N, CA, C and O atoms as a Tinker XYZ file with bonds, in Angstrom:
   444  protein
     1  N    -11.136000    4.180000   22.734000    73     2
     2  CA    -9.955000    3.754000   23.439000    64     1     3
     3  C     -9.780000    2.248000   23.312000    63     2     4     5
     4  O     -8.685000    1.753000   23.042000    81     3
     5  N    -10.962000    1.476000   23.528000    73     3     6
     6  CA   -10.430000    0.567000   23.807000    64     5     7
     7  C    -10.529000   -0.587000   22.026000    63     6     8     9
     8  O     -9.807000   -1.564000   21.825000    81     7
     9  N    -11.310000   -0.200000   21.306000    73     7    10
    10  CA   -10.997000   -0.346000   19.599000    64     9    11
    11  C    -10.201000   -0.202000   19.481000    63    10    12    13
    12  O     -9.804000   -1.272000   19.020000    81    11
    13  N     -9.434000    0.406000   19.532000    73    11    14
    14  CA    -7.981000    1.112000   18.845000    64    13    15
    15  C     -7.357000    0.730000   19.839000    63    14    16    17
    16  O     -6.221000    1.171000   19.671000    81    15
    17  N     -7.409000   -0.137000   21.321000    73    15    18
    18  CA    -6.107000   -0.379000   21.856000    64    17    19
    19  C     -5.398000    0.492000   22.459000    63    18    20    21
    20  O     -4.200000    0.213000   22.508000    81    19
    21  N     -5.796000    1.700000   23.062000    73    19    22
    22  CA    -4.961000    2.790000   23.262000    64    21    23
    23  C     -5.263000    3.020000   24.999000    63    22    24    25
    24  O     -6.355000    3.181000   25.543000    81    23
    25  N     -4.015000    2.976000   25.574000    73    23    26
    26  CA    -4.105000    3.250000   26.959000    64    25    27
    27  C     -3.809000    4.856000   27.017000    63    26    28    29
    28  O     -4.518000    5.643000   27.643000    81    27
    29  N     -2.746000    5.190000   26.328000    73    27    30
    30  CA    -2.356000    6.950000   27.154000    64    29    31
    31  C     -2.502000    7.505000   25.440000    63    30    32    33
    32  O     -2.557000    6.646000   24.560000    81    31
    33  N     -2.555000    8.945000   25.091000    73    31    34
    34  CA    -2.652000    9.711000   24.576000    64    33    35
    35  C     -1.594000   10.239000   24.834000    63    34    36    37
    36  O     -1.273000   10.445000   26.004000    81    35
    37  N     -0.559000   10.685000   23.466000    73    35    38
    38  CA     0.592000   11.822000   23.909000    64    37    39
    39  C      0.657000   12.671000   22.739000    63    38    40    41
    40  O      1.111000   12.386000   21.630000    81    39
    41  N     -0.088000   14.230000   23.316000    73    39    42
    42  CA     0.009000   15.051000   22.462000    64    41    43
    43  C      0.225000   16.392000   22.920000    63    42    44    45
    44  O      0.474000   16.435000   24.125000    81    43
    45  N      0.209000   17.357000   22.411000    73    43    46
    46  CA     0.585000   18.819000   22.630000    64    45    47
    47  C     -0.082000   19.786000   23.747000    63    46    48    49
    48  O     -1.281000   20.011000   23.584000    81    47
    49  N      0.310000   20.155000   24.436000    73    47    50
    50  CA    -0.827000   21.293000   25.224000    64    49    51
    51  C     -1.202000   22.359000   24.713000    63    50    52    53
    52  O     -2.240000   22.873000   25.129000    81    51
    53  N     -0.382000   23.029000   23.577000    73    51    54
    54  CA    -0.635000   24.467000   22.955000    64    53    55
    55  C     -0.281000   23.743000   21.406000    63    54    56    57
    56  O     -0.197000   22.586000   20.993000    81    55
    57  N     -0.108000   25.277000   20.744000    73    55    58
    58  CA     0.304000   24.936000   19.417000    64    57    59
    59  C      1.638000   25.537000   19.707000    63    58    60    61
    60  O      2.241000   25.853000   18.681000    81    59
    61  N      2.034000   25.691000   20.415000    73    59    62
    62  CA     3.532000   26.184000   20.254000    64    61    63
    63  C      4.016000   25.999000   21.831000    63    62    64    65
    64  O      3.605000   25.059000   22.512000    81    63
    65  N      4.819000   26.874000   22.270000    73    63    66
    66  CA     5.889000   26.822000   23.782000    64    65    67
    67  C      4.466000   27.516000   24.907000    63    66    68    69
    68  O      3.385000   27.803000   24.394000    81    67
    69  N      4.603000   27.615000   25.740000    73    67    70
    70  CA     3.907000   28.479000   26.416000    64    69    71
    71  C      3.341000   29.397000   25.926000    63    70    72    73
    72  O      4.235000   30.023000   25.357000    81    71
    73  N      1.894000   30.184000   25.681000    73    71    74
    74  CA     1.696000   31.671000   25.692000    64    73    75
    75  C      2.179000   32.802000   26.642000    63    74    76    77
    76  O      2.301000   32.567000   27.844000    81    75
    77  N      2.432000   33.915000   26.167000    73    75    78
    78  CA     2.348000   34.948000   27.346000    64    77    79
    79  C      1.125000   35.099000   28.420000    63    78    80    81
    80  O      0.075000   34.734000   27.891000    81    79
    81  N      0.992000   35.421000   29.430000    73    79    82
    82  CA     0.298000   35.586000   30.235000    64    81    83
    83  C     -1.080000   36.305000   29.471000    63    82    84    85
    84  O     -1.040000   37.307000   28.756000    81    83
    85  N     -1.855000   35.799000   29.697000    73    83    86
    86  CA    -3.445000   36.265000   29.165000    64    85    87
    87  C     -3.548000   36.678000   27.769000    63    86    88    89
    88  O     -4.225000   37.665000   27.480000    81    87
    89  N     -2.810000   35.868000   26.701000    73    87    90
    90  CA    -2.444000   35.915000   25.432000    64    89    91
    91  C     -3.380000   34.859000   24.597000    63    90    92    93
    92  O     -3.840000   35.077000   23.476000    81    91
    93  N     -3.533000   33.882000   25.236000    73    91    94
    94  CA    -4.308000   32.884000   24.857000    64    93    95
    95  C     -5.162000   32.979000   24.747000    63    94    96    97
    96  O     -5.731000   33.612000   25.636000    81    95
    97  N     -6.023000   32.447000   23.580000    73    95    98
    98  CA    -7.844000   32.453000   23.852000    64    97    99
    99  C     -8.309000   31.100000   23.017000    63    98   100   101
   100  O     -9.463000   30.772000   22.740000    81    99
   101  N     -6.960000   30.343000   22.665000    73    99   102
   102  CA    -7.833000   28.898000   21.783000    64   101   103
   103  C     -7.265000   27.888000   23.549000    63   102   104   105
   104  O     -6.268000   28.170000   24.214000    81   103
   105  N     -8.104000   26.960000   23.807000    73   103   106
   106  CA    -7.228000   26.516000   25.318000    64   105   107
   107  C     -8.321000   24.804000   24.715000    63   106   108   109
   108  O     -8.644000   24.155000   25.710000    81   107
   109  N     -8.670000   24.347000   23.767000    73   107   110
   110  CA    -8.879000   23.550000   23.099000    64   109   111
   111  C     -8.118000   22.229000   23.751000    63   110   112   113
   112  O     -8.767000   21.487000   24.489000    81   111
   113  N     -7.059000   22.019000   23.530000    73   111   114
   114  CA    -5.672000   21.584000   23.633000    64   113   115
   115  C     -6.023000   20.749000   24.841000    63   114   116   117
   116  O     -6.043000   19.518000   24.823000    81   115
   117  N     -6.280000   21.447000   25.821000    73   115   118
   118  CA    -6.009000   20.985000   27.256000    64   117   119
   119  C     -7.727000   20.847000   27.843000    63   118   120   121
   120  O     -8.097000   19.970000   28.624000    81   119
   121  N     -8.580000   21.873000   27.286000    73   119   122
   122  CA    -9.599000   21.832000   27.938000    64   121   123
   123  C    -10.575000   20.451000   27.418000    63   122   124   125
   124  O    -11.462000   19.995000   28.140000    81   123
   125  N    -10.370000   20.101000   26.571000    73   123   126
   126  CA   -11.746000   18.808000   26.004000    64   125   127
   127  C    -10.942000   17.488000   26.808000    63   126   128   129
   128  O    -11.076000   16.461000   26.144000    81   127
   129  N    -10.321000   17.324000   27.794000    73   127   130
   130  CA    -9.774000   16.476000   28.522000    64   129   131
   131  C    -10.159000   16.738000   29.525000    63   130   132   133
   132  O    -10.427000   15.727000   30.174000    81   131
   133  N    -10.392000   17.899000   30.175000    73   131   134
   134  CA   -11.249000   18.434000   31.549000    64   133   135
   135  C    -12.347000   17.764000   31.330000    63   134   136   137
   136  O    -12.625000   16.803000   32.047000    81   135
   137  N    -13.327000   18.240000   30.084000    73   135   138
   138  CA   -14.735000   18.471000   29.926000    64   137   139
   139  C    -14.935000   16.830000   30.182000    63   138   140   141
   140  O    -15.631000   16.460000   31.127000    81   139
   141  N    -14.264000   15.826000   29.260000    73   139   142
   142  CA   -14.297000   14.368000   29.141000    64   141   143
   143  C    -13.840000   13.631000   30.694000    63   142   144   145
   144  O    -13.673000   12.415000   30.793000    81   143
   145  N    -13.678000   14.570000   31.833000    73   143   146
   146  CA   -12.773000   14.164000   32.704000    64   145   147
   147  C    -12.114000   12.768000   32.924000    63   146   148   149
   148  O    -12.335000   11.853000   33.717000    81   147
   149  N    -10.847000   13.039000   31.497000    73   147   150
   150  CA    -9.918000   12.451000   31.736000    64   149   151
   151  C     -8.769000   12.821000   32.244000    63   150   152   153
   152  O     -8.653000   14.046000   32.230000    81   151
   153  N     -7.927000   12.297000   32.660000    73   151   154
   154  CA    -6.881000   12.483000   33.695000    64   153   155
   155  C     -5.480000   12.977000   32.838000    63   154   156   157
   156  O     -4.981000   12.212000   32.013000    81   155
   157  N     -4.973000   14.146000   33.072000    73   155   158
   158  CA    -3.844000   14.369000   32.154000    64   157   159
   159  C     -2.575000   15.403000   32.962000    63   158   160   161
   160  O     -2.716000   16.052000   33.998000    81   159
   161  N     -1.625000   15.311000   32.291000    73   159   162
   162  CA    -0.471000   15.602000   32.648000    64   161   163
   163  C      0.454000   16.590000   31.680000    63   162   164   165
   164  O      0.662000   16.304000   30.500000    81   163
   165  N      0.864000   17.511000   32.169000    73   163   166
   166  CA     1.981000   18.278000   31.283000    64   165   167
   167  C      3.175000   18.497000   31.564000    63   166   168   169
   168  O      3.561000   19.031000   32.604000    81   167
   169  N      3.855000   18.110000   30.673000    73   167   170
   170  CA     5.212000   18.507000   31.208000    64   169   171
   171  C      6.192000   18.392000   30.223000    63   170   172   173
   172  O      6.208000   17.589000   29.291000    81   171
   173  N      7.476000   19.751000   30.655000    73   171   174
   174  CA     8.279000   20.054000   29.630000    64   173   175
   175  C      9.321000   18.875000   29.115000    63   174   176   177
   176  O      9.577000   17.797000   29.652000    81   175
   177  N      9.608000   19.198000   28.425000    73   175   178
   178  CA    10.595000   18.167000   27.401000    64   177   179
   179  C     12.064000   18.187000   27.353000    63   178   180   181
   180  O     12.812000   17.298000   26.946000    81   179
   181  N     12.307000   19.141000   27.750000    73   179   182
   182  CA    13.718000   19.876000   28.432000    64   181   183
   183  C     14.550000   20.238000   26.587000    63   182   184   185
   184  O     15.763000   20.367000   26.428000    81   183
   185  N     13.665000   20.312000   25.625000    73   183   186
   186  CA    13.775000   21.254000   24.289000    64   185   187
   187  C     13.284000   22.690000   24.382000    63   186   188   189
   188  O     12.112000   22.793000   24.742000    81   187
   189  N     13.878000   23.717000   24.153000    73   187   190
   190  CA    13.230000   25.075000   24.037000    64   189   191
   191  C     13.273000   25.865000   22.943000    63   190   192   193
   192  O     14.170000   25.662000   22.124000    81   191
   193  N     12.140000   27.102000   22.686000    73   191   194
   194  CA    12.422000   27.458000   21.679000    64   193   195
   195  C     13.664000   28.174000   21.126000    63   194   196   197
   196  O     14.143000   29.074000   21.816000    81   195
   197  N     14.244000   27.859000   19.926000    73   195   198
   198  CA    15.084000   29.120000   19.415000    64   197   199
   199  C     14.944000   29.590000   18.319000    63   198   200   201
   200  O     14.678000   28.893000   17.340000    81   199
   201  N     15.130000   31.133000   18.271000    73   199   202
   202  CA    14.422000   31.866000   17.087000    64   201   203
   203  C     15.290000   31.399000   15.999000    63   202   204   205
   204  O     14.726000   31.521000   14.912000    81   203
   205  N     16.708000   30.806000   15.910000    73   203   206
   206  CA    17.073000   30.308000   14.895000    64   205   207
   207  C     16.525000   28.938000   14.174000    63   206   208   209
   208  O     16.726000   28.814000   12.966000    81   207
   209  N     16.026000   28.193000   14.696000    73   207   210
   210  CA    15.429000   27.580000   13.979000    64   209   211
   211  C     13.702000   27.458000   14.273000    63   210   212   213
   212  O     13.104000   26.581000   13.650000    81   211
   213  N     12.925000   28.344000   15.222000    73   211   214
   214  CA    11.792000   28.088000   15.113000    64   213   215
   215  C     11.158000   29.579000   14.411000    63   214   216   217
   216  O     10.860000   30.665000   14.907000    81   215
   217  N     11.121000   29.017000   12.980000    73   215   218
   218  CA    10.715000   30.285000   12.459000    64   217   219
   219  C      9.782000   30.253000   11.424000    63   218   220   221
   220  O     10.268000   29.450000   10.628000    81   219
   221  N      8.193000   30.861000   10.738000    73   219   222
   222  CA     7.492000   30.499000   10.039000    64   221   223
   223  C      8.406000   30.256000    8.574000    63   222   224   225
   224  O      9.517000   30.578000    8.154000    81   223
   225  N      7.401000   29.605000    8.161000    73   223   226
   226  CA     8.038000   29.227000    6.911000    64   225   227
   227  C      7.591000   30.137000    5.527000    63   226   228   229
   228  O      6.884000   29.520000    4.731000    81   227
   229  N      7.776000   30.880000    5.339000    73   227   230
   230  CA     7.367000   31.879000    3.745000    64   229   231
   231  C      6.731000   31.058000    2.618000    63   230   232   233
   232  O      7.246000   29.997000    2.268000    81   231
   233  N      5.711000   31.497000    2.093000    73   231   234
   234  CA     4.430000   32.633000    2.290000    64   233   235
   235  C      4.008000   31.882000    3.653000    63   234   236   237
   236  O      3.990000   30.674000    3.888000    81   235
   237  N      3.645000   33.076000    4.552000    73   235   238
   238  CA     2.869000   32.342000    5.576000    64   237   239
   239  C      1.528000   32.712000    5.137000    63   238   240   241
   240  O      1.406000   33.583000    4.275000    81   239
   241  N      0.480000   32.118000    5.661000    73   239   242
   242  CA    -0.761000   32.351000    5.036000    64   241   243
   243  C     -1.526000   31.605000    6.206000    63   242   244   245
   244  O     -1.497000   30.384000    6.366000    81   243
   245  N     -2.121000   32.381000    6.894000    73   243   246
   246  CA    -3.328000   31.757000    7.860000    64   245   247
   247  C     -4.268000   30.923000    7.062000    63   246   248   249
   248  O     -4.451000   30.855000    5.847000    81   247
   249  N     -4.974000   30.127000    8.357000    73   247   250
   250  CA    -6.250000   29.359000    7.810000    64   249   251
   251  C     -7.244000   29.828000    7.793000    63   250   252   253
   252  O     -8.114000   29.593000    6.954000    81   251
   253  N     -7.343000   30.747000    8.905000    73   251   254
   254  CA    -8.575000   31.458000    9.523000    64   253   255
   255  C     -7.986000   32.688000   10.701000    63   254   256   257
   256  O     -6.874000   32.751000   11.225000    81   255
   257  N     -9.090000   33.530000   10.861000    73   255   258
   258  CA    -8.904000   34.512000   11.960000    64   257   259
   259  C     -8.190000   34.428000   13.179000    63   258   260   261
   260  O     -7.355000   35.183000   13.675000    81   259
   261  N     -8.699000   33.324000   13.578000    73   259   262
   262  CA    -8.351000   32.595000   14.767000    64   261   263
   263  C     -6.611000   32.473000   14.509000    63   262   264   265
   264  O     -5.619000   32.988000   15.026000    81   263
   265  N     -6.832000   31.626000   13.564000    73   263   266
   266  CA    -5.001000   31.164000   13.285000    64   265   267
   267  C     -4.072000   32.158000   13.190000    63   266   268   269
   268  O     -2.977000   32.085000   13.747000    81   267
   269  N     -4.589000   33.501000   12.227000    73   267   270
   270  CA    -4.140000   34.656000   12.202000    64   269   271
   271  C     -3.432000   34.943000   13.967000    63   270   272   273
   272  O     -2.277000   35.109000   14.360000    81   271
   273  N     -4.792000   34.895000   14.698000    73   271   274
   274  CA    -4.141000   35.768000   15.377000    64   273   275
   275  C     -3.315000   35.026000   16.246000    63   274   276   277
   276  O     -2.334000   35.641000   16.662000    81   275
   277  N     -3.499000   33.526000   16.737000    73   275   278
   278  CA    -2.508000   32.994000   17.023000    64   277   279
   279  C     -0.808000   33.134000   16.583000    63   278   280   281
   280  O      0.177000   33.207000   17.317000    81   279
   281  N     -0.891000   33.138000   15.419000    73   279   282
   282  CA     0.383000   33.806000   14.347000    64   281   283
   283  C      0.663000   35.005000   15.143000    63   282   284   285
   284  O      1.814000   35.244000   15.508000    81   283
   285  N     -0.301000   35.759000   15.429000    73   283   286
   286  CA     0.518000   37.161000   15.844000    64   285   287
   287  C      1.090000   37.495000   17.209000    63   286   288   289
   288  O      1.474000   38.555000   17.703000    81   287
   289  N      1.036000   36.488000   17.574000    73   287   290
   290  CA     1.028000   36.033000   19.069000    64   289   291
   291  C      3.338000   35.644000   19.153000    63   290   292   293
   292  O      4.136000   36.046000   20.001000    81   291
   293  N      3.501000   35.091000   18.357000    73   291   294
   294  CA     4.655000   34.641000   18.070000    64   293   295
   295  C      5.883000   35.939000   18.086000    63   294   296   297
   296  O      5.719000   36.940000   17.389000    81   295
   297  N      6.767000   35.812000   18.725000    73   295   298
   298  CA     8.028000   37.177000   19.051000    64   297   299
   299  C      8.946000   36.398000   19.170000    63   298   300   301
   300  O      9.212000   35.881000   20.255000    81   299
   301  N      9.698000   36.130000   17.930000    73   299   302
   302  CA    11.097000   35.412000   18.451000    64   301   303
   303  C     11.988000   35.490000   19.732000    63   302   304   305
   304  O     12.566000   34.636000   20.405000    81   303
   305  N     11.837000   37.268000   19.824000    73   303   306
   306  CA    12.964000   37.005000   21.063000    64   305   307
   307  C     12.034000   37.190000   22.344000    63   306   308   309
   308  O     12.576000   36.882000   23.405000    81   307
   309  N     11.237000   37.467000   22.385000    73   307   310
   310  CA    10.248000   36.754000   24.031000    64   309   311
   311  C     10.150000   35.466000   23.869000    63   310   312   313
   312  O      9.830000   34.919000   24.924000    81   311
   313  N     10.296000   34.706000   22.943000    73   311   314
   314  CA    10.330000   33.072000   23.184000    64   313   315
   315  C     11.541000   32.498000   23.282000    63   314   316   317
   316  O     11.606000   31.269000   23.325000    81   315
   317  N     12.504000   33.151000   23.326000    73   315   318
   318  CA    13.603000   32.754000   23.111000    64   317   319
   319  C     13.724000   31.811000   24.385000    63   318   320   321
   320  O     13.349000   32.478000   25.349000    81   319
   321  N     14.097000   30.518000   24.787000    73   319   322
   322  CA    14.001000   29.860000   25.731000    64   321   323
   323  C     12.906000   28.807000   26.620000    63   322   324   325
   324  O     13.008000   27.876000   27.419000    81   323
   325  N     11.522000   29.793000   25.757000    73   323   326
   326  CA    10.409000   29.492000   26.533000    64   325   327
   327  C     10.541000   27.708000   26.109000    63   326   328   329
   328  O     10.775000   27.235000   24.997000    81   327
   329  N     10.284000   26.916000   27.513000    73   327   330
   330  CA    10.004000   25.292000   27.381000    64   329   331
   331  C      9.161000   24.860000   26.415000    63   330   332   333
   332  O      7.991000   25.240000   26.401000    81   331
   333  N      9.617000   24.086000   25.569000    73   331   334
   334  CA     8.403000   22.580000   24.794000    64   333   335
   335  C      7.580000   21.732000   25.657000    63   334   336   337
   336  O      8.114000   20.716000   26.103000    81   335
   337  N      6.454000   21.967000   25.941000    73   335   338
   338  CA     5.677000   20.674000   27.023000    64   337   339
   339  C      5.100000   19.839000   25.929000    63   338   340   341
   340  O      5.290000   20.123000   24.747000    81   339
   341  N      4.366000   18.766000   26.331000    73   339   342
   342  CA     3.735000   17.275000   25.850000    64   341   343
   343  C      2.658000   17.361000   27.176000    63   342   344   345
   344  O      2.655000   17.860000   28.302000    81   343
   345  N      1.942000   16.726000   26.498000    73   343   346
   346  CA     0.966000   15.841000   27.601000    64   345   347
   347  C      0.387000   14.896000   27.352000    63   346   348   349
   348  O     -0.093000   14.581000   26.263000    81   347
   349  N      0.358000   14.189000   28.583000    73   347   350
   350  CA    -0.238000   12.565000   28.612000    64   349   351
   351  C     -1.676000   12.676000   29.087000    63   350   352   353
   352  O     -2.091000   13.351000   30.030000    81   351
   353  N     -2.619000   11.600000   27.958000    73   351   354
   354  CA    -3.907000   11.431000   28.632000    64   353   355
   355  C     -4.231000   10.082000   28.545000    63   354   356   357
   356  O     -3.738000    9.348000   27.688000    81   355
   357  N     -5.348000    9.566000   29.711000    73   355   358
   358  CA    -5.654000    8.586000   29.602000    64   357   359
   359  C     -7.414000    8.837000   30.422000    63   358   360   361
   360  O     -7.840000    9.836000   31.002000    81   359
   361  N     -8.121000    7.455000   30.150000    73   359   362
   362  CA    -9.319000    7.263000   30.414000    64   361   363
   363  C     -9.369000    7.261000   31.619000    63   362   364   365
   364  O     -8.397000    6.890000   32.277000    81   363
   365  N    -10.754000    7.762000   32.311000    73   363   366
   366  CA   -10.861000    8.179000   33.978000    64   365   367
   367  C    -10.416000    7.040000   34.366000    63   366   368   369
   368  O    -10.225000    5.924000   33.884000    81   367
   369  N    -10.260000    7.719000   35.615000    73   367   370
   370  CA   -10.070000    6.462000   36.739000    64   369   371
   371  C     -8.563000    6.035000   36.462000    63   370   372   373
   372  O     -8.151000    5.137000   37.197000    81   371
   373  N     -7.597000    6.584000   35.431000    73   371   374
   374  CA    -6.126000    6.123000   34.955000    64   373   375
   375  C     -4.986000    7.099000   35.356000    63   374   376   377
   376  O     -3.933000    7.195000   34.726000    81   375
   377  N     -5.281000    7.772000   36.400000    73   375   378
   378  CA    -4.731000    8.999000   36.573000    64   377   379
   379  C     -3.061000    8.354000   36.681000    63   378   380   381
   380  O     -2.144000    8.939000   36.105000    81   379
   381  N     -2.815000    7.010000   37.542000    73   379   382
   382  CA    -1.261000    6.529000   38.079000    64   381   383
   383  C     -1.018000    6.103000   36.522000    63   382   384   385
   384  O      0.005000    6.589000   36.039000    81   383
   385  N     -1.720000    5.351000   35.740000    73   383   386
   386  CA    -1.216000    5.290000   34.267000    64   385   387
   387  C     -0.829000    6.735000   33.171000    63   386   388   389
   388  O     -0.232000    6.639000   32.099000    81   387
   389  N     -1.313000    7.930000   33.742000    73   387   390
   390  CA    -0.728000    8.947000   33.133000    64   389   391
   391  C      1.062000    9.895000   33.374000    63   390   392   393
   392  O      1.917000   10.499000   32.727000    81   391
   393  N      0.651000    9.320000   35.124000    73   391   394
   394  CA     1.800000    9.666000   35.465000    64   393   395
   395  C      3.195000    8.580000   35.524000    63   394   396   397
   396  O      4.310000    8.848000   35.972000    81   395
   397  N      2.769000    7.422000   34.982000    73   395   398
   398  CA     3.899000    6.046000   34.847000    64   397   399
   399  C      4.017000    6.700000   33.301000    63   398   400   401
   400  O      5.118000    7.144000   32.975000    81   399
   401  N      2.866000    6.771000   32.312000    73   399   402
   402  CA     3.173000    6.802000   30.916000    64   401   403
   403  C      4.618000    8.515000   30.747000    63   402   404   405
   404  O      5.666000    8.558000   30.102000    81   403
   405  N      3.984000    9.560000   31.604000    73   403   406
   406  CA     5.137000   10.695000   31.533000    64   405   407
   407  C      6.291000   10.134000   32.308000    63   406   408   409
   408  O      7.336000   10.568000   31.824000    81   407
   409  N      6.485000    9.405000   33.235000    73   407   410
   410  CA     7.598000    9.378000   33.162000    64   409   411
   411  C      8.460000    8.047000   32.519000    63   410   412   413
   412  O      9.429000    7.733000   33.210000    81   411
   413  N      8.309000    7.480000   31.673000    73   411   414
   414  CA     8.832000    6.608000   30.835000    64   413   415
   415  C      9.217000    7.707000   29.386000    63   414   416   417
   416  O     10.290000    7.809000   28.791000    81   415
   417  N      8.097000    8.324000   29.166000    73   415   418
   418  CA     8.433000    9.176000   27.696000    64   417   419
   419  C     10.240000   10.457000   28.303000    63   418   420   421
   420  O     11.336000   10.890000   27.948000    81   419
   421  N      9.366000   10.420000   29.233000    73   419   422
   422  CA    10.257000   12.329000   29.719000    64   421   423
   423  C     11.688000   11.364000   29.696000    63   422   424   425
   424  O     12.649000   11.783000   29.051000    81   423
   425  N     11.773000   10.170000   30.365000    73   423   426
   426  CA    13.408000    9.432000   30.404000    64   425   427
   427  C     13.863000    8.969000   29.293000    63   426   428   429
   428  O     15.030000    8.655000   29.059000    81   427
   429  N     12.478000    8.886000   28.211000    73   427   430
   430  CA    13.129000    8.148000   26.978000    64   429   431
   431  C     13.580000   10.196000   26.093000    63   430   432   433
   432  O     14.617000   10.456000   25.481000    81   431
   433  N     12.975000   10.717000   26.235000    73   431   434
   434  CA    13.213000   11.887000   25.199000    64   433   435
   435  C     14.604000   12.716000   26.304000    63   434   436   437
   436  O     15.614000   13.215000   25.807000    81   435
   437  N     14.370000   12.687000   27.537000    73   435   438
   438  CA    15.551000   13.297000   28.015000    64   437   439
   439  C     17.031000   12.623000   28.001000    63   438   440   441
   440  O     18.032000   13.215000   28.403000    81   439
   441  N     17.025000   11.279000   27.474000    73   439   442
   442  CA    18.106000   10.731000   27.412000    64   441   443
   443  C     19.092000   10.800000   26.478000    63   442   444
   444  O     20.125000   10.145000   26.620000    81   443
């Protein structure tokens, strides 16, 4: 963090919109920020999915099992709508710097 100059982290919570309820089994994303207990935040982007333009790209071709089945996880029209989130992280003890850093991004992307 502090080599590189970096106060907040802004990256993805999933690889895609929400999962369905007990669909998930990679939780990567969100959990190595628990484990590190750093302080983080999620929240939607006010973009959602639509099956017209969120659609794999041909040949699709997994990386691995895992990815596979993530892939199979994907239903255009049950996502139809589902929210885009982001999340902010920062180093312990920065919890009011995570929640100043989301709301500067959420006013700059909702504007």
């Amino acid at each position: 963090w502090r080599s590189q100059n970096v106060d907040v982290v802004l990256c993805p919570p999933f690889q895609g919109t929400a999962s369905r309820h007990d669909t998930a089994k990679y939780w990567g994303y969100t959990a190595i920020w628990n484990l590190l207990d750093y302080p983080g935040a999620v929240f939607p982007t006010g973009l959602f999915a639509d099956p017209n333009i969120d659609t794999y790209q041909e040949p699709l071709r997994p990386m691995s099992a895992a990815d596979e089945q993530n892939i199979s996880l994907y239903d255009a029209a049950v996502f139809t709508g589902a929210p885009v989130s982001l999340q902010t992280i920062s180093r312990r003890f920065n919890d009011g710097l995570v929640l100043a850093a989301q709301d500067v991004i959420e006013r700059i992307i909702k504007s």
